PDB file of C-alpha atoms in Angstrom:
ATOM      1  CA  UNK A   1      81.967 137.185  94.115  1.00  0.00           C
ATOM      2  CA  UNK A   2      83.980 137.333  90.932  1.00  0.00           C
ATOM      3  CA  UNK A   3      82.705 135.512  87.840  1.00  0.00           C
ATOM      4  CA  UNK A   4      85.737 133.194  87.855  1.00  0.00           C
ATOM      5  CA  UNK A   5      84.926 132.023  91.397  1.00  0.00           C
ATOM      6  CA  UNK A   6      81.262 131.500  90.496  1.00  0.00           C
ATOM      7  CA  UNK A   7      82.304 129.590  87.389  1.00  0.00           C
ATOM      8  CA  UNK A   8      84.605 127.379  89.457  1.00  0.00           C
ATOM      9  CA  UNK A   9      81.759 126.572  91.844  1.00  0.00           C
ATOM     10  CA  UNK A  10      79.407 125.750  88.972  1.00  0.00           C
ATOM     11  CA  UNK A  11      81.996 123.494  87.376  1.00  0.00           C
ATOM     12  CA  UNK A  12      82.602 121.356  90.463  1.00  0.00           C
ATOM     13  CA  UNK A  13      82.377 117.596  89.977  1.00  0.00           C
ATOM     14  CA  UNK A  14      79.124 116.437  91.579  1.00  0.00           C
ATOM     15  CA  UNK A  15      79.375 113.363  93.795  1.00  0.00           C
ATOM     16  CA  UNK A  16      76.558 111.342  95.348  1.00  0.00           C
ATOM     17  CA  UNK A  17      77.115 110.432  99.004  1.00  0.00           C
ATOM     18  CA  UNK A  18      75.243 107.403 100.297  1.00  0.00           C
ATOM     19  CA  UNK A  19      75.195 106.318 103.956  1.00  0.00           C
ATOM     20  CA  UNK A  20      75.234 102.497 104.094  1.00  0.00           C
ATOM     21  CA  UNK A  21      73.601 101.901 107.478  1.00  0.00           C
ATOM     22  CA  UNK A  22      73.234 104.530 110.109  1.00  0.00           C
ATOM     23  CA  UNK A  23      73.019 108.180 110.985  1.00  0.00           C
ATOM     24  CA  UNK A  24      76.750 107.977 111.853  1.00  0.00           C
ATOM     25  CA  UNK A  25      77.447 107.063 108.202  1.00  0.00           C
ATOM     26  CA  UNK A  26      75.446 110.125 107.091  1.00  0.00           C
ATOM     27  CA  UNK A  27      77.271 112.398 109.545  1.00  0.00           C
ATOM     28  CA  UNK A  28      80.608 111.063 108.257  1.00  0.00           C
ATOM     29  CA  UNK A  29      79.527 112.002 104.723  1.00  0.00           C
ATOM     30  CA  UNK A  30      78.602 115.509 105.920  1.00  0.00           C
ATOM     31  CA  UNK A  31      82.114 115.792 107.395  1.00  0.00           C
ATOM     32  CA  UNK A  32      83.552 114.571 104.090  1.00  0.00           C
ATOM     33  CA  UNK A  33      81.489 117.192 102.228  1.00  0.00           C
ATOM     34  CA  UNK A  34      83.055 119.881 104.445  1.00  0.00           C
ATOM     35  CA  UNK A  35      86.526 118.481 103.760  1.00  0.00           C
ATOM     36  CA  UNK A  36      85.793 118.807 100.032  1.00  0.00           C
ATOM     37  CA  UNK A  37      84.984 122.542 100.281  1.00  0.00           C
ATOM     38  CA  UNK A  38      87.477 124.482  98.193  1.00  0.00           C
ATOM     39  CA  UNK A  39      88.226 121.429  96.020  1.00  0.00           C
ATOM     40  CA  UNK A  40      86.896 120.573  92.530  1.00  0.00           C
ATOM     41  CA  UNK A  41      84.335 118.253  94.204  1.00  0.00           C
ATOM     42  CA  UNK A  42      80.858 118.795  95.649  1.00  0.00           C
ATOM     43  CA  UNK A  43      79.169 116.005  97.618  1.00  0.00           C
ATOM     44  CA  UNK A  44      75.379 115.671  97.736  1.00  0.00           C
ATOM     45  CA  UNK A  45      74.526 113.497 100.749  1.00  0.00           C
ATOM     46  CA  UNK A  46      71.560 111.158 100.412  1.00  0.00           C
ATOM     47  CA  UNK A  47      69.250 109.930 103.161  1.00  0.00           C
ATOM     48  CA  UNK A  48      70.000 107.036 105.512  1.00  0.00           C
ATOM     49  CA  UNK A  49      66.517 105.783 104.612  1.00  0.00           C
ATOM     50  CA  UNK A  50      67.058 105.797 100.846  1.00  0.00           C
ATOM     51  CA  UNK A  51      66.537 102.417  99.242  1.00  0.00           C
ATOM     52  CA  UNK A  52      69.177 100.955  96.960  1.00  0.00           C
ATOM     53  CA  UNK A  53      66.680 101.335  94.078  1.00  0.00           C
ATOM     54  CA  UNK A  54      66.498 105.094  94.809  1.00  0.00           C
ATOM     55  CA  UNK A  55      70.295 105.298  94.813  1.00  0.00           C
ATOM     56  CA  UNK A  56      70.397 103.483  91.455  1.00  0.00           C
ATOM     57  CA  UNK A  57      67.804 105.920  90.069  1.00  0.00           C
ATOM     58  CA  UNK A  58      69.778 108.949  91.307  1.00  0.00           C
ATOM     59  CA  UNK A  59      72.942 107.610  89.686  1.00  0.00           C
ATOM     60  CA  UNK A  60      71.081 106.891  86.449  1.00  0.00           C
ATOM     61  CA  UNK A  61      70.053 110.578  86.217  1.00  0.00           C
ATOM     62  CA  UNK A  62      73.644 111.295  85.217  1.00  0.00           C
ATOM     63  CA  UNK A  63      74.135 114.338  87.456  1.00  0.00           C
ATOM     64  CA  UNK A  64      76.767 112.639  89.626  1.00  0.00           C
ATOM     65  CA  UNK A  65      80.229 111.739  88.342  1.00  0.00           C
ATOM     66  CA  UNK A  66      80.921 109.293  91.181  1.00  0.00           C
ATOM     67  CA  UNK A  67      79.385 107.740  94.285  1.00  0.00           C
ATOM     68  CA  UNK A  68      80.872 107.791  97.783  1.00  0.00           C
ATOM     69  CA  UNK A  69      79.391 105.258 100.187  1.00  0.00           C
ATOM     70  CA  UNK A  70      80.139 105.650 103.905  1.00  0.00           C
ATOM     71  CA  UNK A  71      80.087 102.418 105.900  1.00  0.00           C
ATOM     72  CA  UNK A  72      81.806 102.949 109.237  1.00  0.00           C
ATOM     73  CA  UNK A  73      83.460 100.057 111.088  1.00  0.00           C
ATOM     74  CA  UNK A  74      83.246  98.043 113.241  1.00  0.00           C
ATOM     75  CA  UNK A  75      79.960  96.914 111.652  1.00  0.00           C
ATOM     76  CA  UNK A  76      79.825  94.452 108.794  1.00  0.00           C
ATOM     77  CA  UNK A  77      80.420  95.770 105.298  1.00  0.00           C
ATOM     78  CA  UNK A  78      77.662  93.596 103.799  1.00  0.00           C
ATOM     79  CA  UNK A  79      75.301  96.546 103.204  1.00  0.00           C
ATOM     80  CA  UNK A  80      78.042  98.498 101.398  1.00  0.00           C
ATOM     81  CA  UNK A  81      78.948  95.433  99.288  1.00  0.00           C
ATOM     82  CA  UNK A  82      75.268  94.996  98.343  1.00  0.00           C
ATOM     83  CA  UNK A  83      74.944  98.681  97.420  1.00  0.00           C
ATOM     84  CA  UNK A  84      78.167  98.574  95.379  1.00  0.00           C
ATOM     85  CA  UNK A  85      76.935  95.478  93.501  1.00  0.00           C
ATOM     86  CA  UNK A  86      73.559  97.104  92.732  1.00  0.00           C
ATOM     87  CA  UNK A  87      75.124 100.373  91.564  1.00  0.00           C
ATOM     88  CA  UNK A  88      77.842  98.653  89.507  1.00  0.00           C
ATOM     89  CA  UNK A  89      75.261  96.435  87.798  1.00  0.00           C
ATOM     90  CA  UNK A  90      73.004  99.404  86.996  1.00  0.00           C
ATOM     91  CA  UNK A  91      75.809 101.762  85.924  1.00  0.00           C
ATOM     92  CA  UNK A  92      78.895  99.713  84.963  1.00  0.00           C
ATOM     93  CA  UNK A  93      80.966 102.831  84.185  1.00  0.00           C
ATOM     94  CA  UNK A  94      80.199 104.482  87.526  1.00  0.00           C
ATOM     95  CA  UNK A  95      83.115 105.268  89.805  1.00  0.00           C
ATOM     96  CA  UNK A  96      82.218 103.961  93.269  1.00  0.00           C
ATOM     97  CA  UNK A  97      84.257 104.739  96.369  1.00  0.00           C
ATOM     98  CA  UNK A  98      83.575 103.269  99.803  1.00  0.00           C
ATOM     99  CA  UNK A  99      84.706 104.869 103.054  1.00  0.00           C
ATOM    100  CA  UNK A 100      85.358 102.502 105.955  1.00  0.00           C
ATOM    101  CA  UNK A 101      86.523 105.537 107.930  1.00  0.00           C
ATOM    102  CA  UNK A 102      87.735 104.807 111.445  1.00  0.00           C
ATOM    103  CA  UNK A 103      90.694 105.203 113.776  1.00  0.00           C
ATOM    104  CA  UNK A 104      93.377 102.522 113.302  1.00  0.00           C
ATOM    105  CA  UNK A 105      92.134 100.621 116.386  1.00  0.00           C
ATOM    106  CA  UNK A 106      88.784 100.033 114.632  1.00  0.00           C
ATOM    107  CA  UNK A 107      90.153  99.517 111.124  1.00  0.00           C
ATOM    108  CA  UNK A 108      89.143  96.292 109.470  1.00  0.00           C
ATOM    109  CA  UNK A 109      90.079  94.095 106.539  1.00  0.00           C
ATOM    110  CA  UNK A 110      86.894  94.676 104.523  1.00  0.00           C
ATOM    111  CA  UNK A 111      88.510  96.327 101.473  1.00  0.00           C
ATOM    112  CA  UNK A 112      88.941  93.247  99.253  1.00  0.00           C
ATOM    113  CA  UNK A 113      85.302  92.057  99.325  1.00  0.00           C
ATOM    114  CA  UNK A 114      84.074  95.617  98.677  1.00  0.00           C
ATOM    115  CA  UNK A 115      86.507  96.116  95.795  1.00  0.00           C
ATOM    116  CA  UNK A 116      85.498  92.709  94.468  1.00  0.00           C
ATOM    117  CA  UNK A 117      81.880  93.895  94.392  1.00  0.00           C
ATOM    118  CA  UNK A 118      82.840  96.764  92.056  1.00  0.00           C
ATOM    119  CA  UNK A 119      84.233  99.636  94.138  1.00  0.00           C
ATOM    120  CA  UNK A 120      87.121 101.526  92.529  1.00  0.00           C
ATOM    121  CA  UNK A 121      88.593 102.497  95.917  1.00  0.00           C
ATOM    122  CA  UNK A 122      88.051 101.698  99.588  1.00  0.00           C
ATOM    123  CA  UNK A 123      89.488 104.220 102.049  1.00  0.00           C
ATOM    124  CA  UNK A 124      90.095 104.085 105.788  1.00  0.00           C
ATOM    125  CA  UNK A 125      90.297 107.872 106.361  1.00  0.00           C
ATOM    126  CA  UNK A 126      88.576 110.974 105.014  1.00  0.00           C
ATOM    127  CA  UNK A 127      91.905 112.347 103.770  1.00  0.00           C
ATOM    128  CA  UNK A 128      92.640 109.104 101.914  1.00  0.00           C
ATOM    129  CA  UNK A 129      89.186 109.300 100.282  1.00  0.00           C
ATOM    130  CA  UNK A 130      89.852 112.881  99.156  1.00  0.00           C
ATOM    131  CA  UNK A 131      93.202 111.823  97.684  1.00  0.00           C
ATOM    132  CA  UNK A 132      91.465 108.982  95.814  1.00  0.00           C
ATOM    133  CA  UNK A 133      89.012 111.483  94.310  1.00  0.00           C
ATOM    134  CA  UNK A 134      91.934 113.557  93.045  1.00  0.00           C
ATOM    135  CA  UNK A 135      93.371 110.405  91.445  1.00  0.00           C
ATOM    136  CA  UNK A 136      90.041 109.879  89.651  1.00  0.00           C
ATOM    137  CA  UNK A 137      89.632 113.544  88.648  1.00  0.00           C
ATOM    138  CA  UNK A 138      90.943 113.171  85.058  1.00  0.00           C
ATOM    139  CA  UNK A 139      88.336 110.457  84.407  1.00  0.00           C
ATOM    140  CA  UNK A 140      85.518 112.243  86.240  1.00  0.00           C
ATOM    141  CA  UNK A 141      85.904 115.609  84.559  1.00  0.00           C
ATOM    142  CA  UNK A 142      85.621 114.016  81.096  1.00  0.00           C
ATOM    143  CA  UNK A 143      82.224 112.502  81.806  1.00  0.00           C
ATOM    144  CA  UNK A 144      79.393 114.285  80.010  1.00  0.00           C
ATOM    145  CA  UNK A 145      76.983 116.168  82.208  1.00  0.00           C
ATOM    146  CA  UNK A 146      73.423 116.999  81.160  1.00  0.00           C
ATOM    147  CA  UNK A 147      72.695 120.710  80.712  1.00  0.00           C
TER     148      UNK A 147
END
């Protein structure tokens, strides 16, 4: 591999992926991580069993420029709203995105309460979530990263 390619990989914006409820949420994040290959973003997927306090601690470490929470419909978005509130309270400058990824037949109207809790964006598809990350890129790349 050429040094420029290695440098590009090392300079990717690190994102923390948090499944809100189930193994399906985690699998959706793994799919999102694959969709982000070849982009400026790298997604580190957390455990379904991680507590919100662990997620807050991981965000506080400063290694992640943003958080992507997967919370697939048709289930309630209450867990995602709670997680967004906890993360936003602990790290007010954190960029939090929530994926309510589903086919249109399962889409829901949960975006406003989640955004009200502190999420920057709520997406209904993986492609929309990737586009939202690109919109945030100028803000994310300026954040200091520990060496």
